[in-house]
């Protein structure tokens, strides 16, 4: 199978960005080897002497920069460089895929670096992953576990790579001052022979590729939302009660609430409306809540992975963080949050709330789209995680945000209230 390719011609900048997005992340880590995907990402940047080493040095000598990110459901490698360096960038990218065979010393050294990253990630950084795992058992964060990674062998790393790093599980996206036809020729020349054989590994738990989303009225006919009846502000819709999990050590007393977001592949309209809903809550409703009660001394909400929506496929979540004032219990804090959400579910926001929220979200999207690297990464994620789904490209997202209406935001609040949710009490860690 030929490696799927997306090319966006952006003339006049003299730069090109290349992103290789692979469907392999924390959820694919084998049992007992949590962090394998993260380690393999590091092993894709071989260091030291030899023909196959010094990938970063080669890119930097060409005037470029490169990096990578491991997520729950994918890993993305991205490079930006002068446009005339594209042939070399593609050649080096293909070479490290074809010749992946880490030596024991390399695995040990990169393992030490990954271990430091794991130790440096504090509770605040890992909280999103903790809440997601409580809501969706089996979801794995991208960091890993030091003890499990310490036992990982080069053969296991290579087996993971051979199983997951394959053309049918990857997308190459290029954005910049390039010609699409010439780029396709270069990609065929460099990646045409990339057909790694599978390596049996009984211990490797492979997550199945997501099935194509079935067509739904919200995608094939209209992106508008259905509007269910409005609950009263104090009601707990459909009797849904959040699942309470064990307390989490944190830097202060608080509550973390995770709400399952709609799947954008099946209900794009609700997903975009929930992103707008979270911005309305963040900008006006939660600050208003803090002025009305002394029971909470902090409140915020983030939509999507670490506040990045459309950065992963479903399951995705909205994460609410509440600071509990002395004497405030978890249930009381959760009740205050749900009442605030229910108010929006019962009555749509006014234009004085909706317009600024939309403006902020759209401006953030446009700023991100100014970066060639971000454009290449977004194209790759759209093709790999949301195949065939309109509205996930760097220029179309603001258009879909602008189309969200106040009644749709209200319906999105009702959807959030009735979706699965989980509660984690945050307790100040004792020194």
PDB file of C-alpha atoms in Angstrom, residues 210-381:
ATOM      1  CA  UNK A 210     -11.429   2.579  14.091  1.00  0.00           C
ATOM      2  CA  UNK A 211     -14.236   1.593  11.768  1.00  0.00           C
ATOM      3  CA  UNK A 212     -15.510   4.264   9.416  1.00  0.00           C
ATOM      4  CA  UNK A 213     -18.203   6.293  11.112  1.00  0.00           C
ATOM      5  CA  UNK A 214     -21.710   5.554   9.843  1.00  0.00           C
ATOM      6  CA  UNK A 215     -23.461   8.325   8.005  1.00  0.00           C
ATOM      7  CA  UNK A 216     -25.812  10.319  10.201  1.00  0.00           C
ATOM      8  CA  UNK A 217     -28.233  13.139   9.438  1.00  0.00           C
ATOM      9  CA  UNK A 218     -25.915  15.636  11.146  1.00  0.00           C
ATOM     10  CA  UNK A 219     -23.166  14.796   8.650  1.00  0.00           C
ATOM     11  CA  UNK A 220     -24.908  13.870   5.428  1.00  0.00           C
ATOM     12  CA  UNK A 221     -27.785  16.318   5.516  1.00  0.00           C
ATOM     13  CA  UNK A 222     -27.297  19.097   7.997  1.00  0.00           C
ATOM     14  CA  UNK A 223     -24.812  19.852  10.798  1.00  0.00           C
ATOM     15  CA  UNK A 224     -27.546  21.312  13.000  1.00  0.00           C
ATOM     16  CA  UNK A 225     -28.276  19.795  16.387  1.00  0.00           C
ATOM     17  CA  UNK A 226     -31.416  18.159  17.577  1.00  0.00           C
ATOM     18  CA  UNK A 227     -32.773  20.074  20.542  1.00  0.00           C
ATOM     19  CA  UNK A 228     -34.096  17.922  23.403  1.00  0.00           C
ATOM     20  CA  UNK A 229     -36.465  19.355  26.026  1.00  0.00           C
ATOM     21  CA  UNK A 230     -34.899  21.797  28.454  1.00  0.00           C
ATOM     22  CA  UNK A 231     -34.388  20.601  32.041  1.00  0.00           C
ATOM     23  CA  UNK A 232     -34.910  22.807  35.019  1.00  0.00           C
ATOM     24  CA  UNK A 233     -31.642  24.318  36.323  1.00  0.00           C
ATOM     25  CA  UNK A 234     -31.554  22.110  39.407  1.00  0.00           C
ATOM     26  CA  UNK A 235     -32.543  18.880  37.655  1.00  0.00           C
ATOM     27  CA  UNK A 236     -30.133  16.008  37.154  1.00  0.00           C
ATOM     28  CA  UNK A 237     -31.128  15.087  33.575  1.00  0.00           C
ATOM     29  CA  UNK A 238     -32.140  11.466  32.990  1.00  0.00           C
ATOM     30  CA  UNK A 239     -31.049  10.677  36.527  1.00  0.00           C
ATOM     31  CA  UNK A 240     -27.417  10.645  35.409  1.00  0.00           C
ATOM     32  CA  UNK A 241     -25.063  10.541  38.371  1.00  0.00           C
ATOM     33  CA  UNK A 242     -21.322  11.087  37.845  1.00  0.00           C
ATOM     34  CA  UNK A 243     -19.105   8.168  38.790  1.00  0.00           C
ATOM     35  CA  UNK A 244     -16.937   8.998  41.806  1.00  0.00           C
ATOM     36  CA  UNK A 245     -13.416   7.604  41.770  1.00  0.00           C
ATOM     37  CA  UNK A 246     -10.602   7.474  44.325  1.00  0.00           C
ATOM     38  CA  UNK A 247      -9.052  10.827  45.390  1.00  0.00           C
ATOM     39  CA  UNK A 248      -6.023  12.118  43.488  1.00  0.00           C
ATOM     40  CA  UNK A 249      -3.058  13.809  45.233  1.00  0.00           C
ATOM     41  CA  UNK A 250      -2.834  17.391  43.966  1.00  0.00           C
ATOM     42  CA  UNK A 251      -1.281  20.707  44.860  1.00  0.00           C
ATOM     43  CA  UNK A 252      -4.559  21.904  46.401  1.00  0.00           C
ATOM     44  CA  UNK A 253      -8.036  20.691  47.403  1.00  0.00           C
ATOM     45  CA  UNK A 254     -10.391  20.554  44.481  1.00  0.00           C
ATOM     46  CA  UNK A 255     -12.519  18.476  42.153  1.00  0.00           C
ATOM     47  CA  UNK A 256     -11.869  17.208  38.623  1.00  0.00           C
ATOM     48  CA  UNK A 257     -14.956  16.367  36.582  1.00  0.00           C
ATOM     49  CA  UNK A 258     -14.739  14.654  33.218  1.00  0.00           C
ATOM     50  CA  UNK A 259     -17.633  14.743  30.737  1.00  0.00           C
ATOM     51  CA  UNK A 260     -17.570  12.598  27.603  1.00  0.00           C
ATOM     52  CA  UNK A 261     -17.662  14.780  24.482  1.00  0.00           C
ATOM     53  CA  UNK A 262     -19.618  13.842  21.394  1.00  0.00           C
ATOM     54  CA  UNK A 263     -17.766  11.814  18.760  1.00  0.00           C
ATOM     55  CA  UNK A 264     -17.048  14.285  15.916  1.00  0.00           C
ATOM     56  CA  UNK A 265     -17.057  11.434  13.385  1.00  0.00           C
ATOM     57  CA  UNK A 266     -20.683  10.700  14.207  1.00  0.00           C
ATOM     58  CA  UNK A 267     -22.022  13.989  15.528  1.00  0.00           C
ATOM     59  CA  UNK A 268     -19.892  16.842  14.268  1.00  0.00           C
ATOM     60  CA  UNK A 269     -22.491  19.460  15.139  1.00  0.00           C
ATOM     61  CA  UNK A 270     -22.636  18.573  18.825  1.00  0.00           C
ATOM     62  CA  UNK A 271     -18.845  18.368  19.094  1.00  0.00           C
ATOM     63  CA  UNK A 272     -18.294  21.876  17.686  1.00  0.00           C
ATOM     64  CA  UNK A 273     -21.122  23.258  19.805  1.00  0.00           C
ATOM     65  CA  UNK A 274     -19.561  21.703  22.911  1.00  0.00           C
ATOM     66  CA  UNK A 275     -16.267  23.438  22.105  1.00  0.00           C
ATOM     67  CA  UNK A 276     -18.170  26.745  21.982  1.00  0.00           C
ATOM     68  CA  UNK A 277     -20.054  25.822  25.145  1.00  0.00           C
ATOM     69  CA  UNK A 278     -16.806  25.297  27.055  1.00  0.00           C
ATOM     70  CA  UNK A 279     -15.558  28.726  25.933  1.00  0.00           C
ATOM     71  CA  UNK A 280     -18.804  30.390  27.066  1.00  0.00           C
ATOM     72  CA  UNK A 281     -18.444  28.659  30.425  1.00  0.00           C
ATOM     73  CA  UNK A 282     -14.780  29.589  30.738  1.00  0.00           C
ATOM     74  CA  UNK A 283     -15.237  33.237  29.761  1.00  0.00           C
ATOM     75  CA  UNK A 284     -18.418  34.204  31.598  1.00  0.00           C
ATOM     76  CA  UNK A 285     -20.392  31.545  33.449  1.00  0.00           C
ATOM     77  CA  UNK A 286     -17.648  30.182  35.686  1.00  0.00           C
ATOM     78  CA  UNK A 287     -16.279  33.636  36.638  1.00  0.00           C
ATOM     79  CA  UNK A 288     -19.871  34.572  37.451  1.00  0.00           C
ATOM     80  CA  UNK A 289     -20.222  31.475  39.619  1.00  0.00           C
ATOM     81  CA  UNK A 290     -17.113  32.428  41.606  1.00  0.00           C
ATOM     82  CA  UNK A 291     -18.542  35.876  42.332  1.00  0.00           C
ATOM     83  CA  UNK A 292     -21.820  34.371  43.611  1.00  0.00           C
ATOM     84  CA  UNK A 293     -20.402  31.798  45.996  1.00  0.00           C
ATOM     85  CA  UNK A 294     -17.532  31.506  48.414  1.00  0.00           C
ATOM     86  CA  UNK A 295     -17.694  27.721  48.300  1.00  0.00           C
ATOM     87  CA  UNK A 296     -15.383  27.635  45.284  1.00  0.00           C
ATOM     88  CA  UNK A 297     -12.243  29.711  44.827  1.00  0.00           C
ATOM     89  CA  UNK A 298     -11.274  28.560  41.301  1.00  0.00           C
ATOM     90  CA  UNK A 299     -13.118  27.135  38.309  1.00  0.00           C
ATOM     91  CA  UNK A 300     -12.139  26.405  34.740  1.00  0.00           C
ATOM     92  CA  UNK A 301     -12.997  24.010  31.927  1.00  0.00           C
ATOM     93  CA  UNK A 302     -10.900  22.632  29.088  1.00  0.00           C
ATOM     94  CA  UNK A 303     -12.316  21.049  25.948  1.00  0.00           C
ATOM     95  CA  UNK A 304     -10.302  18.200  24.453  1.00  0.00           C
ATOM     96  CA  UNK A 305      -6.851  16.835  25.197  1.00  0.00           C
ATOM     97  CA  UNK A 306      -5.044  19.400  27.382  1.00  0.00           C
ATOM     98  CA  UNK A 307      -7.410  22.012  25.930  1.00  0.00           C
ATOM     99  CA  UNK A 308      -6.770  20.937  22.312  1.00  0.00           C
ATOM    100  CA  UNK A 309      -9.945  19.732  20.678  1.00  0.00           C
ATOM    101  CA  UNK A 310      -9.812  17.707  17.466  1.00  0.00           C
ATOM    102  CA  UNK A 311      -6.350  16.627  18.641  1.00  0.00           C
ATOM    103  CA  UNK A 312      -7.536  13.045  19.210  1.00  0.00           C
ATOM    104  CA  UNK A 313     -10.419  10.927  18.057  1.00  0.00           C
ATOM    105  CA  UNK A 314     -13.095   9.700  20.441  1.00  0.00           C
ATOM    106  CA  UNK A 315     -13.132   9.115  23.321  1.00  0.00           C
ATOM    107  CA  UNK A 316     -12.502  12.748  24.166  1.00  0.00           C
ATOM    108  CA  UNK A 317     -13.615  14.757  27.157  1.00  0.00           C
ATOM    109  CA  UNK A 318     -14.266  18.141  28.693  1.00  0.00           C
ATOM    110  CA  UNK A 319     -12.291  18.495  31.925  1.00  0.00           C
ATOM    111  CA  UNK A 320     -13.653  20.741  34.677  1.00  0.00           C
ATOM    112  CA  UNK A 321     -11.349  21.800  37.526  1.00  0.00           C
ATOM    113  CA  UNK A 322     -12.907  23.334  40.639  1.00  0.00           C
ATOM    114  CA  UNK A 323     -11.018  24.685  43.641  1.00  0.00           C
ATOM    115  CA  UNK A 324     -12.783  23.785  46.894  1.00  0.00           C
ATOM    116  CA  UNK A 325     -12.753  26.456  49.571  1.00  0.00           C
ATOM    117  CA  UNK A 326     -12.242  25.180  53.135  1.00  0.00           C
ATOM    118  CA  UNK A 327     -15.321  23.299  54.281  1.00  0.00           C
ATOM    119  CA  UNK A 328     -16.629  22.610  50.772  1.00  0.00           C
ATOM    120  CA  UNK A 329     -17.197  18.956  50.000  1.00  0.00           C
ATOM    121  CA  UNK A 330     -16.862  17.230  46.667  1.00  0.00           C
ATOM    122  CA  UNK A 331     -20.601  16.681  46.186  1.00  0.00           C
ATOM    123  CA  UNK A 332     -21.364  20.333  46.928  1.00  0.00           C
ATOM    124  CA  UNK A 333     -18.762  21.495  44.400  1.00  0.00           C
ATOM    125  CA  UNK A 334     -20.105  19.113  41.771  1.00  0.00           C
ATOM    126  CA  UNK A 335     -23.642  20.334  42.422  1.00  0.00           C
ATOM    127  CA  UNK A 336     -22.614  23.958  41.877  1.00  0.00           C
ATOM    128  CA  UNK A 337     -20.978  23.035  38.569  1.00  0.00           C
ATOM    129  CA  UNK A 338     -23.926  20.982  37.315  1.00  0.00           C
ATOM    130  CA  UNK A 339     -26.363  23.738  38.261  1.00  0.00           C
ATOM    131  CA  UNK A 340     -24.301  26.205  36.219  1.00  0.00           C
ATOM    132  CA  UNK A 341     -24.280  23.835  33.264  1.00  0.00           C
ATOM    133  CA  UNK A 342     -28.013  23.177  33.650  1.00  0.00           C
ATOM    134  CA  UNK A 343     -28.732  26.914  33.486  1.00  0.00           C
ATOM    135  CA  UNK A 344     -27.225  27.004  30.000  1.00  0.00           C
ATOM    136  CA  UNK A 345     -29.080  23.811  29.121  1.00  0.00           C
ATOM    137  CA  UNK A 346     -32.372  25.445  30.099  1.00  0.00           C
ATOM    138  CA  UNK A 347     -31.789  28.822  28.440  1.00  0.00           C
ATOM    139  CA  UNK A 348     -29.452  29.586  25.511  1.00  0.00           C
ATOM    140  CA  UNK A 349     -26.718  32.177  26.036  1.00  0.00           C
ATOM    141  CA  UNK A 350     -27.311  35.698  24.789  1.00  0.00           C
ATOM    142  CA  UNK A 351     -25.344  37.189  21.925  1.00  0.00           C
ATOM    143  CA  UNK A 352     -23.311  39.233  24.403  1.00  0.00           C
ATOM    144  CA  UNK A 353     -21.871  35.914  25.630  1.00  0.00           C
ATOM    145  CA  UNK A 354     -21.839  33.960  22.391  1.00  0.00           C
ATOM    146  CA  UNK A 355     -20.141  36.502  20.109  1.00  0.00           C
ATOM    147  CA  UNK A 356     -16.971  36.969  22.227  1.00  0.00           C
ATOM    148  CA  UNK A 357     -16.636  33.204  22.733  1.00  0.00           C
ATOM    149  CA  UNK A 358     -16.862  32.582  18.998  1.00  0.00           C
ATOM    150  CA  UNK A 359     -14.425  35.407  18.271  1.00  0.00           C
ATOM    151  CA  UNK A 360     -11.823  34.025  20.681  1.00  0.00           C
ATOM    152  CA  UNK A 361     -12.072  30.482  19.315  1.00  0.00           C
ATOM    153  CA  UNK A 362     -11.951  31.556  15.683  1.00  0.00           C
ATOM    154  CA  UNK A 363      -9.014  33.901  16.282  1.00  0.00           C
ATOM    155  CA  UNK A 364      -7.094  31.079  17.993  1.00  0.00           C
ATOM    156  CA  UNK A 365      -7.754  28.814  15.001  1.00  0.00           C
ATOM    157  CA  UNK A 366      -6.571  31.479  12.549  1.00  0.00           C
ATOM    158  CA  UNK A 367      -3.412  32.115  14.588  1.00  0.00           C
ATOM    159  CA  UNK A 368      -2.630  28.417  14.650  1.00  0.00           C
ATOM    160  CA  UNK A 369      -3.262  28.170  10.905  1.00  0.00           C
ATOM    161  CA  UNK A 370      -0.555  30.799  10.333  1.00  0.00           C
ATOM    162  CA  UNK A 371       2.011  28.147  11.281  1.00  0.00           C
ATOM    163  CA  UNK A 372       2.989  25.816   8.433  1.00  0.00           C
ATOM    164  CA  UNK A 373       3.834  23.120  10.962  1.00  0.00           C
ATOM    165  CA  UNK A 374       0.396  23.384  12.549  1.00  0.00           C
ATOM    166  CA  UNK A 375      -1.211  23.214   9.107  1.00  0.00           C
ATOM    167  CA  UNK A 376       0.695  20.067   8.185  1.00  0.00           C
ATOM    168  CA  UNK A 377      -0.126  18.433  11.536  1.00  0.00           C
ATOM    169  CA  UNK A 378      -3.814  19.382  11.239  1.00  0.00           C
ATOM    170  CA  UNK A 379      -4.028  17.956   7.719  1.00  0.00           C
ATOM    171  CA  UNK A 380      -2.429  14.721   8.929  1.00  0.00           C
ATOM    172  CA  UNK A 381      -4.761  14.350  11.891  1.00  0.00           C
TER     173      UNK A 381
END
